[in-house]
PDB file of C-alpha atoms in Angstrom:
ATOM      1  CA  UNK A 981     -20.657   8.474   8.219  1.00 49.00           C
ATOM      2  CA  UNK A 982     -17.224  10.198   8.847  1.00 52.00           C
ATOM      3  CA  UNK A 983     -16.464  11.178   5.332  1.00 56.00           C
ATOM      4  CA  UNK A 984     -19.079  12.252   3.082  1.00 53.00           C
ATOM      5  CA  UNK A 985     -19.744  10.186  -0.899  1.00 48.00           C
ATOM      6  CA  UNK A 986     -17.434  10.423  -3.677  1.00 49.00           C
ATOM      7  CA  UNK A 987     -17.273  14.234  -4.380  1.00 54.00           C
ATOM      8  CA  UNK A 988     -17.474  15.564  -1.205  1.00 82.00           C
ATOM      9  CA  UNK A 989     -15.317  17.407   1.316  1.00 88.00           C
ATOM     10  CA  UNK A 990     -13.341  15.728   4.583  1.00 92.00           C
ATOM     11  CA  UNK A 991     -11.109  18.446   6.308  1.00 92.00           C
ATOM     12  CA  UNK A 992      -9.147  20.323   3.464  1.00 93.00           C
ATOM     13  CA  UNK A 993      -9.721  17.036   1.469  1.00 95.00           C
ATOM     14  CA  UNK A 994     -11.950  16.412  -2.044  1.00 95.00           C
ATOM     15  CA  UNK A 995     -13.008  12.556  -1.569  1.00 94.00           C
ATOM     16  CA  UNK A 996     -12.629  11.176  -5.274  1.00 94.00           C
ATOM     17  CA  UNK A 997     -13.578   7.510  -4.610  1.00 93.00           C
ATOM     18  CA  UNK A 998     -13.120   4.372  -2.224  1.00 92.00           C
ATOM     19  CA  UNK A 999     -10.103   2.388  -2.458  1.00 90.00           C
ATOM     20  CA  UNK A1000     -10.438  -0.224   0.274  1.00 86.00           C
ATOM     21  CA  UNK A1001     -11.794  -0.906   3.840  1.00 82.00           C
ATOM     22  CA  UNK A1002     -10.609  -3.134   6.626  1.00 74.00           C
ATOM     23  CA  UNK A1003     -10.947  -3.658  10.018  1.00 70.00           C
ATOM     24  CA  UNK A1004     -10.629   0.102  11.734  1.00 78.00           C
ATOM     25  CA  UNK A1005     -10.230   2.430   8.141  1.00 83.00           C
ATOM     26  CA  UNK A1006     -11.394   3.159   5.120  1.00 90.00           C
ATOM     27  CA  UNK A1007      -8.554   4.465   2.492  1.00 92.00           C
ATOM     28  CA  UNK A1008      -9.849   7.045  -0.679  1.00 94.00           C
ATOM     29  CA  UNK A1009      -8.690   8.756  -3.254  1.00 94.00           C
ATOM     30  CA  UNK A1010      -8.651  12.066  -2.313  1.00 96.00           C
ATOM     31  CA  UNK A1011      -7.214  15.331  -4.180  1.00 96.00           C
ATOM     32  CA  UNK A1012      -5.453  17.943  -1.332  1.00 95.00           C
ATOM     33  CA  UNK A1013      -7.380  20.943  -1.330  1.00 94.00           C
ATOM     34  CA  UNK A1014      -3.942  22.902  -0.519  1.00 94.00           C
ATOM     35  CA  UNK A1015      -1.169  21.202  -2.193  1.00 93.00           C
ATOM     36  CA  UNK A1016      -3.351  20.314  -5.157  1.00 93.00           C
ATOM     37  CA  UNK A1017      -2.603  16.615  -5.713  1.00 94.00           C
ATOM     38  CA  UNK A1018      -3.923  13.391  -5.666  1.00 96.00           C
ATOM     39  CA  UNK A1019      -3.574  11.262  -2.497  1.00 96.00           C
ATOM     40  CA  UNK A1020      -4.798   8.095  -0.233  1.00 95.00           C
ATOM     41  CA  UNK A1021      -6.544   9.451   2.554  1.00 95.00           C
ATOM     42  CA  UNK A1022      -6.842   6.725   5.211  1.00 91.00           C
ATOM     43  CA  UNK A1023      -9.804   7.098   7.718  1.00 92.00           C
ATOM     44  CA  UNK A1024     -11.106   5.758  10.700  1.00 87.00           C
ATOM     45  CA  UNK A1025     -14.224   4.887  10.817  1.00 84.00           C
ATOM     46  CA  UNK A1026     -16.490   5.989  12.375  1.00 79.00           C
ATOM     47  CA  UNK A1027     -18.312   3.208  14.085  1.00 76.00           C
ATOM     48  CA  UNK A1028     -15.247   2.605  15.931  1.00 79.00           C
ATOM     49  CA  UNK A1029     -14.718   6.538  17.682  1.00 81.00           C
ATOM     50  CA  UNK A1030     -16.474   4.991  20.835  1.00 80.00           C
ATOM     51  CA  UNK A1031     -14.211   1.579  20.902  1.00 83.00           C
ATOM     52  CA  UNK A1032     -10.211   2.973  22.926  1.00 82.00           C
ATOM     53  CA  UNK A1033      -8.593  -0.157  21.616  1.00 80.00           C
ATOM     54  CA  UNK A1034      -9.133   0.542  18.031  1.00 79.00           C
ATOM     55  CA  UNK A1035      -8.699   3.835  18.240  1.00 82.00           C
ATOM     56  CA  UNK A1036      -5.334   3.532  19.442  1.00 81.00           C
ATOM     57  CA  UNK A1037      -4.098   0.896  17.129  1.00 78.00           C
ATOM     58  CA  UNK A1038      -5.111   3.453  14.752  1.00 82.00           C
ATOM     59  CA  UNK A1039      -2.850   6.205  16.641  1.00 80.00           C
ATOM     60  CA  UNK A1040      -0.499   3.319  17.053  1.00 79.00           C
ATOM     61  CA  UNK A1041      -0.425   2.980  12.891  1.00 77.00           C
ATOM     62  CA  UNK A1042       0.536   6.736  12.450  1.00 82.00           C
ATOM     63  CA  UNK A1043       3.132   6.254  14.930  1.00 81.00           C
ATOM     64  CA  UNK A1044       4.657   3.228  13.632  1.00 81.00           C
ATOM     65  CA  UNK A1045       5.004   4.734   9.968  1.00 84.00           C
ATOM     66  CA  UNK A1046       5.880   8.130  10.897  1.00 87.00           C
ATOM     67  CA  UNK A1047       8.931   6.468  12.694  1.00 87.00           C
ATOM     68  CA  UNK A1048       9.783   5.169   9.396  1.00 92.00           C
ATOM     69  CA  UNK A1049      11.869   6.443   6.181  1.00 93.00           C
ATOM     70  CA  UNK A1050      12.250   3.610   3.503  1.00 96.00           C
ATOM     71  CA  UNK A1051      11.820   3.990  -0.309  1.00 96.00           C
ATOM     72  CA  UNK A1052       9.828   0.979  -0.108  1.00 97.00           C
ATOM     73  CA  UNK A1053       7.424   1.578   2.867  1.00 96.00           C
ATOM     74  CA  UNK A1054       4.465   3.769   1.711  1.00 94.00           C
ATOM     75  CA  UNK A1055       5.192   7.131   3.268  1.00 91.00           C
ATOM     76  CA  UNK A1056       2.637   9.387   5.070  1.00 89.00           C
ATOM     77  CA  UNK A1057       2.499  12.998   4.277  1.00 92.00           C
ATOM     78  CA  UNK A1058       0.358  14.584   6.820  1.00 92.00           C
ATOM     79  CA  UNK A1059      -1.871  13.293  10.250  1.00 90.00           C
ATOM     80  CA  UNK A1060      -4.882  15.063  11.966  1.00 90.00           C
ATOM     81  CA  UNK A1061      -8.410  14.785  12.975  1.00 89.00           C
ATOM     82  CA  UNK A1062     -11.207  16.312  11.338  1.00 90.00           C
ATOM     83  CA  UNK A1063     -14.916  16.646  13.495  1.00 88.00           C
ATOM     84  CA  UNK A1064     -12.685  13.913  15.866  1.00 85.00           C
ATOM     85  CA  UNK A1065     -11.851  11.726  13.328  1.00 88.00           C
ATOM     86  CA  UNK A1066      -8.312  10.620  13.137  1.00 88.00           C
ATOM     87  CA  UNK A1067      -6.821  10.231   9.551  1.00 91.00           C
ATOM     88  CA  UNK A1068      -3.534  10.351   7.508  1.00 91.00           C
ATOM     89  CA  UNK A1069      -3.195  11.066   4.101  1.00 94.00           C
ATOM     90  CA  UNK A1070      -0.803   9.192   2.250  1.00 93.00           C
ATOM     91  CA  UNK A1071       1.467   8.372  -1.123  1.00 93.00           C
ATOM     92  CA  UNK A1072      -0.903   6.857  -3.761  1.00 94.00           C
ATOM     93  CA  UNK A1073       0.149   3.969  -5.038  1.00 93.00           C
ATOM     94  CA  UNK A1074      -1.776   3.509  -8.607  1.00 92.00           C
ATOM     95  CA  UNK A1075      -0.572   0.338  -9.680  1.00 94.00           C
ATOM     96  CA  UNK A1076      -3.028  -1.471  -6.719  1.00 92.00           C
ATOM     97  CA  UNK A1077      -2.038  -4.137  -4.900  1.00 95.00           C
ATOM     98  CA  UNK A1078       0.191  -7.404  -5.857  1.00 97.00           C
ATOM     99  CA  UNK A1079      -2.913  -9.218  -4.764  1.00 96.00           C
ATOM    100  CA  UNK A1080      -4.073  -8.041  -8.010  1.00 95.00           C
ATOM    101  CA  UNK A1081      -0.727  -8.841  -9.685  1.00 97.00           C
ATOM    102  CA  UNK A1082       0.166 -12.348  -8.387  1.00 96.00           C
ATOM    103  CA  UNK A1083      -0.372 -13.769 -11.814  1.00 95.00           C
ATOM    104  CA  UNK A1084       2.279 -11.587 -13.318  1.00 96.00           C
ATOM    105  CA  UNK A1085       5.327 -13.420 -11.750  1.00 97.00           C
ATOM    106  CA  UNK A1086       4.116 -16.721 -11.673  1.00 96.00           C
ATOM    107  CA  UNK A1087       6.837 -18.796 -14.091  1.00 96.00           C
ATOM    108  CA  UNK A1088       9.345 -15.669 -13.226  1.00 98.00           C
ATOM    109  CA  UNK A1089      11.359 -16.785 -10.344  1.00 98.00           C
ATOM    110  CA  UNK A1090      13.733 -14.394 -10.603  1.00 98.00           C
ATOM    111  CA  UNK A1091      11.577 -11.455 -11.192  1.00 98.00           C
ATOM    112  CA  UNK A1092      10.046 -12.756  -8.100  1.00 98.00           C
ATOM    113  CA  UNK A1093      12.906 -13.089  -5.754  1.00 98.00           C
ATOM    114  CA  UNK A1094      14.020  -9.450  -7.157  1.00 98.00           C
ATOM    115  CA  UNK A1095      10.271  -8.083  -6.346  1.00 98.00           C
ATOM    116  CA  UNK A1096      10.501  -9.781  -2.824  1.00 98.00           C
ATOM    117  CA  UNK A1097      14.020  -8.694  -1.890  1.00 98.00           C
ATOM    118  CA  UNK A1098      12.781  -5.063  -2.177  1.00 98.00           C
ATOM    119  CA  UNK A1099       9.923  -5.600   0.205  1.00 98.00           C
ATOM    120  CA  UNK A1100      12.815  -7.529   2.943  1.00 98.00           C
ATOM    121  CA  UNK A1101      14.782  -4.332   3.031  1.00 98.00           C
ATOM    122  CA  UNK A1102      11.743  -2.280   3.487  1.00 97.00           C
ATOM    123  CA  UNK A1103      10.805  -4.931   6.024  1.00 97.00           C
ATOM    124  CA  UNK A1104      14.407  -4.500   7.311  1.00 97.00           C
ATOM    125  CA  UNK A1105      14.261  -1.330   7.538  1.00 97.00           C
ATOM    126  CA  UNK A1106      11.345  -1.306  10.606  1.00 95.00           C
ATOM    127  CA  UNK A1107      12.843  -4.186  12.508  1.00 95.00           C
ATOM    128  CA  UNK A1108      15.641  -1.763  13.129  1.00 95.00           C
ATOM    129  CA  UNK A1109      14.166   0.374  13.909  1.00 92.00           C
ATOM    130  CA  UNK A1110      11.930  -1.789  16.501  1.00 92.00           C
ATOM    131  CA  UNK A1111       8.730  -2.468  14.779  1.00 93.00           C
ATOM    132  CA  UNK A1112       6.988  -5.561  13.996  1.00 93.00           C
ATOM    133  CA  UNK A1113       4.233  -5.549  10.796  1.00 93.00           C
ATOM    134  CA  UNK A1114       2.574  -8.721  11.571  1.00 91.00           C
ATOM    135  CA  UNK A1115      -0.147  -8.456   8.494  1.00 92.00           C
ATOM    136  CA  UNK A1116       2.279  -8.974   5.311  1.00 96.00           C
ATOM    137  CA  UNK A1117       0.326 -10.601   2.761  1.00 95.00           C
ATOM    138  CA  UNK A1118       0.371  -9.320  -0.786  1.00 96.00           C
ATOM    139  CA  UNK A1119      -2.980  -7.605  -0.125  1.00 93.00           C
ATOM    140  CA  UNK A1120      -0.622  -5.135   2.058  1.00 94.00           C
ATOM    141  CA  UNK A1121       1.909  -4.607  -0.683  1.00 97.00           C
ATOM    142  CA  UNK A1122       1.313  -1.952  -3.023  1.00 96.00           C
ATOM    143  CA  UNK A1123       2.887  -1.400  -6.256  1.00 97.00           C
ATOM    144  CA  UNK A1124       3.316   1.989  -8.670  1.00 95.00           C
ATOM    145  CA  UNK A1125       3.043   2.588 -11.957  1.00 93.00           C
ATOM    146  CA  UNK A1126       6.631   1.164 -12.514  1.00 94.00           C
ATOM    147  CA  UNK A1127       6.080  -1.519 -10.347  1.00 95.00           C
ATOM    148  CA  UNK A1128       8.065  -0.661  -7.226  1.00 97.00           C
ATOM    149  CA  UNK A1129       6.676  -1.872  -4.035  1.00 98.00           C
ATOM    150  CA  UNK A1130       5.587   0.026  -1.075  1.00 97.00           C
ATOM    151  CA  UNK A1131       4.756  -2.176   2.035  1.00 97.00           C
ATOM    152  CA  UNK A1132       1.729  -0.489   3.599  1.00 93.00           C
ATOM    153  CA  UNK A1133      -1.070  -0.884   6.434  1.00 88.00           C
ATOM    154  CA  UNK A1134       1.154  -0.745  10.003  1.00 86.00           C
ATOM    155  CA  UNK A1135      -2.489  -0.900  11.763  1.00 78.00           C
ATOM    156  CA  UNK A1136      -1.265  -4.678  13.457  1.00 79.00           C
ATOM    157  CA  UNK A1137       2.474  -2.838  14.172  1.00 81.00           C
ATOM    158  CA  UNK A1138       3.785  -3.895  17.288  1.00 80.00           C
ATOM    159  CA  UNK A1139       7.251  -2.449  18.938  1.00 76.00           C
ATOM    160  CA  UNK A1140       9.258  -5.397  19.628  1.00 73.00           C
ATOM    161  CA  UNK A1141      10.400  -4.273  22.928  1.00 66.00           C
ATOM    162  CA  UNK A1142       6.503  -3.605  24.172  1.00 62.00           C
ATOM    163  CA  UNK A1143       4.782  -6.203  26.080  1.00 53.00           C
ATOM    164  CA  UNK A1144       1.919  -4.315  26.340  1.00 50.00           C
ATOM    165  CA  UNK A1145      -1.816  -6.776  25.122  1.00 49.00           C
ATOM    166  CA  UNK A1146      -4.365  -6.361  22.667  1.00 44.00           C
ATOM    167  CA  UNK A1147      -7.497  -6.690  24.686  1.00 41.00           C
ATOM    168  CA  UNK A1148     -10.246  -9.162  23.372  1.00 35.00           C
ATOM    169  CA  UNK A1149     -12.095  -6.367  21.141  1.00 38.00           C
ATOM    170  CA  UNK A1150      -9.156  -6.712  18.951  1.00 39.00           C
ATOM    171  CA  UNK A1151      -7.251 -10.022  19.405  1.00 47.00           C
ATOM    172  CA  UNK A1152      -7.305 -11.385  16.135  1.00 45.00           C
ATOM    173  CA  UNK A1153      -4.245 -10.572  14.403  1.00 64.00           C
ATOM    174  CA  UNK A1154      -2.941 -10.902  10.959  1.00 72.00           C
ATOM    175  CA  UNK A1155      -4.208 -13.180   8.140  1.00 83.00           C
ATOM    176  CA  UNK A1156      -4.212 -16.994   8.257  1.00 88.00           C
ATOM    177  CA  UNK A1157      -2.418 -17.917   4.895  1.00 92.00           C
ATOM    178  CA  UNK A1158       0.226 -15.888   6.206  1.00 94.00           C
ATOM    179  CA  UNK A1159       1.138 -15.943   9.648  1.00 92.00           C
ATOM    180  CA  UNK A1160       4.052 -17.779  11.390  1.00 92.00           C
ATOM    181  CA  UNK A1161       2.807 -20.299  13.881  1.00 90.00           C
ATOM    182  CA  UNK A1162       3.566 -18.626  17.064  1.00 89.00           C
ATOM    183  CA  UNK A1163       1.540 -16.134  15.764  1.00 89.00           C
ATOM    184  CA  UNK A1164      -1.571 -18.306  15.019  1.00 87.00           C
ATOM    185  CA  UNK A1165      -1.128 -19.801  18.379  1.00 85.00           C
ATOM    186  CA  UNK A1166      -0.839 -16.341  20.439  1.00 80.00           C
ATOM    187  CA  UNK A1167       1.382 -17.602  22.907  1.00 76.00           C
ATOM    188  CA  UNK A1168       4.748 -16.219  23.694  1.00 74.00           C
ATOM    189  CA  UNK A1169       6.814 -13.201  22.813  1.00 82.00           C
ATOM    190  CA  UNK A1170       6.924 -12.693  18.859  1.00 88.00           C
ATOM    191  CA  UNK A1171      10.198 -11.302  17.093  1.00 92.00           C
ATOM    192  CA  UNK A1172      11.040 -10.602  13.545  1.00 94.00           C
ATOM    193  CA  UNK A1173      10.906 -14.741  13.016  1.00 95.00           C
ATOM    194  CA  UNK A1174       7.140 -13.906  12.291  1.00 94.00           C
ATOM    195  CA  UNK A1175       7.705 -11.218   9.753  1.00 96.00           C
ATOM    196  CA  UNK A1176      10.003 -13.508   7.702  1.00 97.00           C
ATOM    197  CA  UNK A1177       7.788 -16.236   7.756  1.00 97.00           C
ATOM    198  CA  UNK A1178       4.914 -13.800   6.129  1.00 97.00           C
ATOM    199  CA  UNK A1179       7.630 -13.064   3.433  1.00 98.00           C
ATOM    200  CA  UNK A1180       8.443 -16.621   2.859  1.00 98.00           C
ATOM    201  CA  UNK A1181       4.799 -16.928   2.551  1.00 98.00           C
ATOM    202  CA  UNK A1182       4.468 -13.763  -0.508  1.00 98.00           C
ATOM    203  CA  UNK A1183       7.498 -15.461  -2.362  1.00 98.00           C
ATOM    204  CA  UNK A1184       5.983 -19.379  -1.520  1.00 98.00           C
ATOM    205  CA  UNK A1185       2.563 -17.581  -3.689  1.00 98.00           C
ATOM    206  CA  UNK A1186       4.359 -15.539  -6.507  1.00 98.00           C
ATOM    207  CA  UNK A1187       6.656 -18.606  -7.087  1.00 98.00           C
ATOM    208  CA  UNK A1188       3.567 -21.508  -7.046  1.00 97.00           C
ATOM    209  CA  UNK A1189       0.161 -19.292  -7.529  1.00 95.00           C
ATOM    210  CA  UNK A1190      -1.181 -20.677  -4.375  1.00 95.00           C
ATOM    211  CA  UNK A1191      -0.219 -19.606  -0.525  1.00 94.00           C
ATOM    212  CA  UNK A1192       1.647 -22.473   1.559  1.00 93.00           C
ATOM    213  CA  UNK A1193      -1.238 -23.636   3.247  1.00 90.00           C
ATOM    214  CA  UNK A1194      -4.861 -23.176   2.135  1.00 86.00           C
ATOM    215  CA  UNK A1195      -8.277 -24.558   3.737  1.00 79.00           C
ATOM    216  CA  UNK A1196     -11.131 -23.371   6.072  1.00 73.00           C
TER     217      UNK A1196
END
């Protein structure tokens, strides 16, 4: 495995415990050996060193948020590779996700709107800046302590002026409750249309308890 168990070292990194795993990483809590605090360290994993097209998304994650300064995207504080592993360490968030907090604004339409706004400018603030997220879904939403959001996990960023393909390996994007048609479908040039749909999606859940569409 690329990092070693809970209490172990990873680079100049203390792994404390596993937060999550998707597709290409797996995200810890991790204390910085140097600066002394507490951090998400994201990780590829290492299955995936020998497939190009994930380990370029990867790259292509790092890029994506590095290009990117918004009090409500999750920002990264430092990238490398450790034994040829490419990670990034990270903000933590400790309030999870609002997956985990759905419940909380259900009967508070305002408090929803308000919560959803935030995540629009953060949103916002990318498409300017030429990048698409194309995976929003509250799962991909963190929150802190005082309940601020952070929108997180660029790894299905695309830049709205490349035309550039996924190849096969990696061709399905984003997460069905979520995604905008022309995204399901795959055909055609997405813009930010699909990105607003996702967040008319979030505030369609927090407002009802149950995503627009649901089934197999």
């Amino acid at each position: 495995p690329a990092v070693a168990p809970s209490g172990r070292g990873f680079s100049h990194f203390e792994i404390i415990e596993e937060l999550g795993r998707g597709g290409m990483g797996t995200v810890y809590r991790a204390r910085d050996l140097v600066t002394e605090r507490t951090i998400a360290l994201k990780v590829l994993q290492s299955h995936h060193l020998n497939e190009p097209d994930l380990v370029q998304r990867f790259r292509s994650e790092v890029r994506a948020v590095t290009s990117l300064d918004h009090r409500h995207i999750l920002p990264i504080h430092e990238v490398g590779e450790h034994n040829g592993v490419p990670f990034f360490s990270m903000k933590l968030a400790t309030g999870g996700s609002l997956a985990q907090h759905l419940g909380d604004y259900l009967g508070h339409p305002r408090k929803a709107a308000q919560l959803v706004a935030k995540i629009a400018r953060g949103v916002q603030h990318a498409h300017e800046r030429g990048i698409l997220h194309r995976d929003l879904k509250p799962g991909n939403i963190l929150l802190d302590d005082a309940g601020e959001p952070y929108v997180c996990d660029f790894g299905l960023a695309k830049w709205i002026n490349d035309d550039r393909r996924l190849t096969i390996t990696s061709a399905v994007l984003g997460t069905p409750h979520y995604i905008a048609p022309e995204q399901a479908s795959g055909k055609g040039t997405l813009t930010i249309s699909a990105d607003i749909y996702s967040l008319g999606a979030i505030l369609y859940e927090l407002l009802t308890g149950r995503p627009p569409f649901v089934g197999e």
